[in-house]
PDB file of C-alpha atoms in Angstrom:
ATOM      1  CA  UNK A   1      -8.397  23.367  -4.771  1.00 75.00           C
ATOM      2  CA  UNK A   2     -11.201  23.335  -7.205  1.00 77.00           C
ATOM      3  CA  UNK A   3     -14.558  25.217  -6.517  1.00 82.00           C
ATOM      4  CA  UNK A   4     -16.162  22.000  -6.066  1.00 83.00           C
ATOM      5  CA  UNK A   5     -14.057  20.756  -3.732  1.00 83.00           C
ATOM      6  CA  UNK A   6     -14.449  24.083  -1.955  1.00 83.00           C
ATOM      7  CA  UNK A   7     -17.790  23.897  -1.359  1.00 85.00           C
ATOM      8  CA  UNK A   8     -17.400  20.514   0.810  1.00 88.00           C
ATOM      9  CA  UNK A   9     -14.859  22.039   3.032  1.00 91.00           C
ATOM     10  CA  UNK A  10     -15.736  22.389   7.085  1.00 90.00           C
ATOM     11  CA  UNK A  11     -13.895  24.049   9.583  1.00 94.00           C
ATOM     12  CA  UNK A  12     -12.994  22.041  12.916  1.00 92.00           C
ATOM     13  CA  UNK A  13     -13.450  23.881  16.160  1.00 93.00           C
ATOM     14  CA  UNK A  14      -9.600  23.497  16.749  1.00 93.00           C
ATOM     15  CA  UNK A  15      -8.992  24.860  13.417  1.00 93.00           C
ATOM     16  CA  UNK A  16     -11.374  27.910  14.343  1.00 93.00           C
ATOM     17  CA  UNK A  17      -9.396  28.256  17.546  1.00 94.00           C
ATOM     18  CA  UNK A  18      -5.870  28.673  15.762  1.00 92.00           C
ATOM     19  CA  UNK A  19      -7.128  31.022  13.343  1.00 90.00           C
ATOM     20  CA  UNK A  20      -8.195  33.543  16.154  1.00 93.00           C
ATOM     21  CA  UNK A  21      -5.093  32.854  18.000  1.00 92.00           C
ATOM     22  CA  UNK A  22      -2.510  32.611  15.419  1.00 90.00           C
ATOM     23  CA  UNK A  23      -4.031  34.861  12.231  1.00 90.00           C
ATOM     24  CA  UNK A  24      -6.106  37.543  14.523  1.00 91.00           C
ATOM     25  CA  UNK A  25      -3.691  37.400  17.755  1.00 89.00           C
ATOM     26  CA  UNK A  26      -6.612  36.192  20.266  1.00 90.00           C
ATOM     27  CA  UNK A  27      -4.323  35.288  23.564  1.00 89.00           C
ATOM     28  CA  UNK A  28      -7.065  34.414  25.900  1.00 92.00           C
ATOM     29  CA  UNK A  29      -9.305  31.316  25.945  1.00 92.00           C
ATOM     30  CA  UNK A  30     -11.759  33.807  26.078  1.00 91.00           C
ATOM     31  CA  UNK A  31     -10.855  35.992  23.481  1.00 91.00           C
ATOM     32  CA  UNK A  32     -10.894  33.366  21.198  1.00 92.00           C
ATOM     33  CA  UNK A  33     -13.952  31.610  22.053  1.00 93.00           C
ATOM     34  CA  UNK A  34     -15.804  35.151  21.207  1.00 92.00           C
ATOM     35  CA  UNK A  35     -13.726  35.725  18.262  1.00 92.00           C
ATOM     36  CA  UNK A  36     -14.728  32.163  16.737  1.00 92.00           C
ATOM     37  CA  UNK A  37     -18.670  32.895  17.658  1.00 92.00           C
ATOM     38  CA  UNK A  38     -18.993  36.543  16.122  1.00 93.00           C
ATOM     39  CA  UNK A  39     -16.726  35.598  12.948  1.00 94.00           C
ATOM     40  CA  UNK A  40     -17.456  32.043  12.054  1.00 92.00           C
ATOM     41  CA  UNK A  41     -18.146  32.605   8.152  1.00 93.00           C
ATOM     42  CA  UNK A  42     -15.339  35.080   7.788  1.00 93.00           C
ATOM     43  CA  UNK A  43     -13.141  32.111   9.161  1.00 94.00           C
ATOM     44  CA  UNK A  44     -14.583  29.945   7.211  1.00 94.00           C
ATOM     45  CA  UNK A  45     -13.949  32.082   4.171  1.00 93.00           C
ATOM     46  CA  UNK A  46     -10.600  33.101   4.840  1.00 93.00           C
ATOM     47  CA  UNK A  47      -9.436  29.513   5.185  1.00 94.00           C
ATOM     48  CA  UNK A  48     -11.338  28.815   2.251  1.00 93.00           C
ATOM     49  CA  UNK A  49      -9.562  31.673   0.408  1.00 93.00           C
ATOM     50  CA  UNK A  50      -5.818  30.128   1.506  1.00 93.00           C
ATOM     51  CA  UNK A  51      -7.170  26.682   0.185  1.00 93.00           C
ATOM     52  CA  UNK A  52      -8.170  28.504  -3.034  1.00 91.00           C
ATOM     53  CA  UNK A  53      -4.823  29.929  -3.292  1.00 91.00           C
ATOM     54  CA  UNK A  54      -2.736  27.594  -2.022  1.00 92.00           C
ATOM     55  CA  UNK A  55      -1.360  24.473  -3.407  1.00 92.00           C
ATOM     56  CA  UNK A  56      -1.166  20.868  -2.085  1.00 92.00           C
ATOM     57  CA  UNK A  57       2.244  20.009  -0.959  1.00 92.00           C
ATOM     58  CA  UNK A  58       1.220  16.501   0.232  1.00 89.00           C
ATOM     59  CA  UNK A  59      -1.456  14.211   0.360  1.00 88.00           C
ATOM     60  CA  UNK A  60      -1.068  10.306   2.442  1.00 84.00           C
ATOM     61  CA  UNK A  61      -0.665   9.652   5.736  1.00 79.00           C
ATOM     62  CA  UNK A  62       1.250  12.187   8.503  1.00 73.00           C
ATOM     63  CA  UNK A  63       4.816  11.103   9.567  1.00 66.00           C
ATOM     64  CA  UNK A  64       5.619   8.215  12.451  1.00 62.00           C
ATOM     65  CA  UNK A  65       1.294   8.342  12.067  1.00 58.00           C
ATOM     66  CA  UNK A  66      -0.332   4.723  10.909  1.00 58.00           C
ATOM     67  CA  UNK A  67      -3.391   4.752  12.137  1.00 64.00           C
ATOM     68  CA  UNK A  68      -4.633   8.011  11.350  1.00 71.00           C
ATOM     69  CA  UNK A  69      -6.710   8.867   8.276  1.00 79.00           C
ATOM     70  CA  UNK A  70      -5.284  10.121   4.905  1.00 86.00           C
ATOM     71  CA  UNK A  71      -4.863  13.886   5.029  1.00 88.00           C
ATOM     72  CA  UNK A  72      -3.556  16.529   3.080  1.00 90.00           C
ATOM     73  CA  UNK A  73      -1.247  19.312   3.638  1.00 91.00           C
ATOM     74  CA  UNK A  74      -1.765  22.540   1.758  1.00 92.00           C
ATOM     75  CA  UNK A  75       0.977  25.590   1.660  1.00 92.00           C
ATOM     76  CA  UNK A  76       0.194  29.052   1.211  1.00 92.00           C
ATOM     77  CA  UNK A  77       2.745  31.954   1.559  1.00 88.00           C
ATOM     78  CA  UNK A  78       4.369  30.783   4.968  1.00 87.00           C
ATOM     79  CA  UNK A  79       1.279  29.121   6.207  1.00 90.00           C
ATOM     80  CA  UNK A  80      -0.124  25.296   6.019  1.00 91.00           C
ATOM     81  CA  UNK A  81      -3.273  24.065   6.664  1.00 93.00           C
ATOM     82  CA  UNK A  82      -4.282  20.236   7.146  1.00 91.00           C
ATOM     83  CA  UNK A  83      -6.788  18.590   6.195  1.00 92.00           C
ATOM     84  CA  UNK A  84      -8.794  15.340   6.470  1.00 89.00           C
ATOM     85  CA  UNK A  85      -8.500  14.079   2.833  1.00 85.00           C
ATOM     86  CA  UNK A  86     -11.728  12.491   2.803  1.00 86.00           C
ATOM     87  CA  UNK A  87     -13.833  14.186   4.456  1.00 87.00           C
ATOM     88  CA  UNK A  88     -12.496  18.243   3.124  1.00 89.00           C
ATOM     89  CA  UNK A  89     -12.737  18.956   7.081  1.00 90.00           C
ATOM     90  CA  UNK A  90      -9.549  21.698   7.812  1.00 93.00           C
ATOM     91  CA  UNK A  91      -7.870  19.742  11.425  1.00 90.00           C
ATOM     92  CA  UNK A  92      -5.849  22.553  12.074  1.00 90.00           C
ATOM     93  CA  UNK A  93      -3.629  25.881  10.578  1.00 91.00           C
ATOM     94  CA  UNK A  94      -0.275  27.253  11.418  1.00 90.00           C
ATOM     95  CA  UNK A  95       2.398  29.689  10.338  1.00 89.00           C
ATOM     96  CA  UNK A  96       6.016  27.996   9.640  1.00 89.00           C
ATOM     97  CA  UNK A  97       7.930  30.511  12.296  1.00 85.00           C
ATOM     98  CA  UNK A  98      11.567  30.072  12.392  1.00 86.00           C
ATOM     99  CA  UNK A  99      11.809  32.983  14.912  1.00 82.00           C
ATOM    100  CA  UNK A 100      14.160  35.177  12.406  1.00 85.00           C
ATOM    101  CA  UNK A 101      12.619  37.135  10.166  1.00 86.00           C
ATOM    102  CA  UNK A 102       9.995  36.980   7.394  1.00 86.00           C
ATOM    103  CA  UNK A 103      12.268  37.068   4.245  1.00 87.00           C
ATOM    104  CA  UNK A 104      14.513  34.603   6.122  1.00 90.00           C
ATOM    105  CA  UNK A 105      11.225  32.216   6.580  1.00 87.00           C
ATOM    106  CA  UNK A 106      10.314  32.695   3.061  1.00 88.00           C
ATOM    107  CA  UNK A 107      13.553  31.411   1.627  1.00 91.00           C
ATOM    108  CA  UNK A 108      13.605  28.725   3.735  1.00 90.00           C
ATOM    109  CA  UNK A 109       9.904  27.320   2.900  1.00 90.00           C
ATOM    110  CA  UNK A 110      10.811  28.067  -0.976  1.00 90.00           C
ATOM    111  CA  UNK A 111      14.198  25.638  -0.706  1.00 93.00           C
ATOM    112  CA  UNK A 112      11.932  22.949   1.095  1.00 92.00           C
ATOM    113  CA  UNK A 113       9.422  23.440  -1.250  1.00 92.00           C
ATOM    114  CA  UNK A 114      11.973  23.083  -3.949  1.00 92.00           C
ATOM    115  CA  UNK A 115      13.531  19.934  -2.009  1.00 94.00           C
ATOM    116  CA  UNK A 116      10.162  18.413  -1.509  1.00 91.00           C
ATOM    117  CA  UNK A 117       9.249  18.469  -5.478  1.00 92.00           C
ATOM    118  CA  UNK A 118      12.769  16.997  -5.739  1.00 93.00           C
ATOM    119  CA  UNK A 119      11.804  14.563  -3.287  1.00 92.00           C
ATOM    120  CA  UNK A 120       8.756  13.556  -5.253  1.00 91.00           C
ATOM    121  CA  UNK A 121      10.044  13.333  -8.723  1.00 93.00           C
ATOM    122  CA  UNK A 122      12.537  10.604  -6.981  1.00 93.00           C
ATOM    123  CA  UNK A 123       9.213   8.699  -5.683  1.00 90.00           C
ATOM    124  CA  UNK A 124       7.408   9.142  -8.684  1.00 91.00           C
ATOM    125  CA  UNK A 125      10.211   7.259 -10.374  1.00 91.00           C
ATOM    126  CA  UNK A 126      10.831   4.742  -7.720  1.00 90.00           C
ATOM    127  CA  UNK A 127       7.095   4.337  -7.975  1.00 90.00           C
ATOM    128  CA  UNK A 128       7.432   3.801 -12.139  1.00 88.00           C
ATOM    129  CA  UNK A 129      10.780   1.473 -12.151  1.00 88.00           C
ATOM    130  CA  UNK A 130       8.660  -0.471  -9.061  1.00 88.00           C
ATOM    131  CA  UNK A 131       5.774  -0.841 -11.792  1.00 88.00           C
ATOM    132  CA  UNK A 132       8.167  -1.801 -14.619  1.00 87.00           C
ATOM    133  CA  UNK A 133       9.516  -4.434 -12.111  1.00 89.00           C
ATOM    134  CA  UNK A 134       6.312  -5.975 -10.500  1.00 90.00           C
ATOM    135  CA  UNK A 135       4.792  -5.954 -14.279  1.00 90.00           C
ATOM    136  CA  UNK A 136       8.466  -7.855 -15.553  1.00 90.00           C
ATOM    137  CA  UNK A 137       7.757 -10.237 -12.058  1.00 92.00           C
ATOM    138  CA  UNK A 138       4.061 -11.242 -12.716  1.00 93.00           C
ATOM    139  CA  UNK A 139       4.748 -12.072 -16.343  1.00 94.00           C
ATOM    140  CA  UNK A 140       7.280 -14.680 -14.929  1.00 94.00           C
ATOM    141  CA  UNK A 141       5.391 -15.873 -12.240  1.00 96.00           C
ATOM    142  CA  UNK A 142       2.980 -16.591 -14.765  1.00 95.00           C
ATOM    143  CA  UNK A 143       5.370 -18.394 -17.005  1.00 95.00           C
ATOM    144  CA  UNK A 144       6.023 -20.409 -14.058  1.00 96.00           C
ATOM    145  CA  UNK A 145       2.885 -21.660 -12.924  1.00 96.00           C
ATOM    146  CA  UNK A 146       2.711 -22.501 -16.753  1.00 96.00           C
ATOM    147  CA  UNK A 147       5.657 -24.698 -16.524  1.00 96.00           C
ATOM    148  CA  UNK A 148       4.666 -26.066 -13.348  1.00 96.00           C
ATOM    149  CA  UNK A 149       1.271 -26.858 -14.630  1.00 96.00           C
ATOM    150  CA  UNK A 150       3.548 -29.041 -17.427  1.00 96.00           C
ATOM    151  CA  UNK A 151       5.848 -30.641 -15.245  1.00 96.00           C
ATOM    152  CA  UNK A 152       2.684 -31.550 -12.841  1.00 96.00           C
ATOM    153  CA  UNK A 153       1.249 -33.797 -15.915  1.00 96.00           C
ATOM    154  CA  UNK A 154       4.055 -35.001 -16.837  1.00 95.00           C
ATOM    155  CA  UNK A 155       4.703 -36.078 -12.820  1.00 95.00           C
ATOM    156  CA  UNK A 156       0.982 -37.258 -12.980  1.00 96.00           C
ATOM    157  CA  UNK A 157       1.802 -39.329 -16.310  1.00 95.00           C
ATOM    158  CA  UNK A 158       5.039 -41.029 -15.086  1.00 96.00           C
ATOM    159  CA  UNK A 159       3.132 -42.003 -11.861  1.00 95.00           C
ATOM    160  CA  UNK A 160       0.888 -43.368 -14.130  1.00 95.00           C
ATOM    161  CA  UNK A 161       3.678 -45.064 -15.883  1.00 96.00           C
ATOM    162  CA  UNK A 162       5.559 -46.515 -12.885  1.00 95.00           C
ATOM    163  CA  UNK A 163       2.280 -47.905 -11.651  1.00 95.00           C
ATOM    164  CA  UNK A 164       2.037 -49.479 -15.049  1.00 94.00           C
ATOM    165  CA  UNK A 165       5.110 -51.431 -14.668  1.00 94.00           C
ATOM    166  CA  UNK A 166       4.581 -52.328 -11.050  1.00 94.00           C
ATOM    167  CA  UNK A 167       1.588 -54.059 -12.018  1.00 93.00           C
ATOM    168  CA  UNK A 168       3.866 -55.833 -15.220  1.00 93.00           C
ATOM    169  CA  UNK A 169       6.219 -57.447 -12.329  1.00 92.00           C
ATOM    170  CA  UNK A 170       3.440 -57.832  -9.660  1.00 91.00           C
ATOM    171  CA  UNK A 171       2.075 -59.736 -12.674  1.00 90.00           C
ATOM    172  CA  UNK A 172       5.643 -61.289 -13.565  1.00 91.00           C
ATOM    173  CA  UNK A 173       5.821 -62.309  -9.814  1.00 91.00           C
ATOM    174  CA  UNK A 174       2.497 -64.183  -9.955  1.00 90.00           C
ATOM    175  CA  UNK A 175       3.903 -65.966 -13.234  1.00 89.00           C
ATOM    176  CA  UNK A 176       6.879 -67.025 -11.937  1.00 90.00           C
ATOM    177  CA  UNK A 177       5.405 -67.863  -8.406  1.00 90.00           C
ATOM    178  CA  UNK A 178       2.992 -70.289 -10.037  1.00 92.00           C
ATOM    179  CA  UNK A 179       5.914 -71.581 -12.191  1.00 91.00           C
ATOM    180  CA  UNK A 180       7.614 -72.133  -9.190  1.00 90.00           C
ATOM    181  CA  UNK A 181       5.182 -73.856  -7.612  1.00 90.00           C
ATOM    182  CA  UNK A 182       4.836 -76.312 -10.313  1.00 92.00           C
ATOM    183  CA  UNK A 183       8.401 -77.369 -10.726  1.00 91.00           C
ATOM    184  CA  UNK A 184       8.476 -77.653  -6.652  1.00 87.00           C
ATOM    185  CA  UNK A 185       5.155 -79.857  -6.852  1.00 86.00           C
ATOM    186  CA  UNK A 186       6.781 -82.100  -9.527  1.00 86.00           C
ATOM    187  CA  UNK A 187      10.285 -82.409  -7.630  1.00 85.00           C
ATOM    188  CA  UNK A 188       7.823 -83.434  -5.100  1.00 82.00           C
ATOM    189  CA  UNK A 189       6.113 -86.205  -6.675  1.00 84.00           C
ATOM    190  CA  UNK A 190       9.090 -87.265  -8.254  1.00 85.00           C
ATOM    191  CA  UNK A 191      11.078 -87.954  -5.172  1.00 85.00           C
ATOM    192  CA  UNK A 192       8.092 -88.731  -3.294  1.00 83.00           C
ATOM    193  CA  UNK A 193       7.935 -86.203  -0.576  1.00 75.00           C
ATOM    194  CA  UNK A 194       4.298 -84.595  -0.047  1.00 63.00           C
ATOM    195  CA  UNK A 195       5.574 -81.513   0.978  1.00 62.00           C
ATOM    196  CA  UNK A 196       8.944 -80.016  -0.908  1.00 54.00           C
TER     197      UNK A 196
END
């Protein structure tokens, strides 16, 4: 964590709490509450010291969590801390305890460590064949709405075109309508009849 960083990070109650109870062994509510009062800038710098020190393992939102705010999970030795990511404030601390013994621990947060940068190398190129893929997608959406812009005039200009010749045999209906009528109006008068 850099120094500036550092100097924006706050210390939640709860987070005060577990440091009592799980770094200085307070058991009692008591105990603890006492503990926090008397050594609130020593907690504040120790935590600060394991931030320092430490290294982010993760930073997004927790598991099975969606509505709760970005935060950031930070490893030191056999210990994590969590924090809000935007705000720097430390939520909470804890020691990964497998209930064997410390070596034992130790190897085990190393291989999930190692696991977890494993882990992220496979997002980071799911994340950069996604890229490659939504870039290749856009660039033939785009084509599309190209050619669909195209084949939209050339709908709107053969609509044009078929009105065009509706209106040549509307027109060629008229003609031979009134044709019609003339040739019935002279069979008409030639017979005699007034109406034909």
């Amino acid at each position: 964590m850099t120094e500036q960083e550092l100097k924006k990070v706050t210390i939640t109650l709860h987070a005060k709490q577990r440091y009592a109870e799980r770094i200085m062994n307070k058991e009692s509510a008591l105990e603890i509450a006492q503990f926090v009062n008397l050594h609130e800038e020593k907690i504040h710098d120790d935590i600060c010291k394991m931030l320092e020190y430490g290294r982010k393992i993760y930073e997004g939102k927790p598991v099975n969590v969606n509505k709760q705010r970005k935060t950031s999970v930070w490893n030191n030795g056999s210990w994590i801390l969590i924090l809000d990511s935007e705000t720097f404030n430390v939520v909470t601390l804890y020691k990964i305890d497998l209930g064997l013994d410390e070596p034992f621990t130790a190897q085990y947060v190393t291989k999930m460590l190692d696991k977890l940068e494993g882990e992220k190398e496979r997002l980071q190129q799911a994340e950069e064949e996604g890229r490659q893929s939504l870039e290749a997608y856009m660039k033939l959406i785009e084509e599309n709405e190209e050619t669909i812009k195209e084949y939209n005039k050339l709908v709107r200009a053969l609509t044009e075109q078929n009105q065009a010749y509706r209106d040549m045999i509307n027109s060629m209906r008229v003609t031979y309508d009134v044709a019609n009528q003339r040739v019935r109006e002279t069979v008409g008068k030639l017979i005699g009849k007034k109406v034909f």
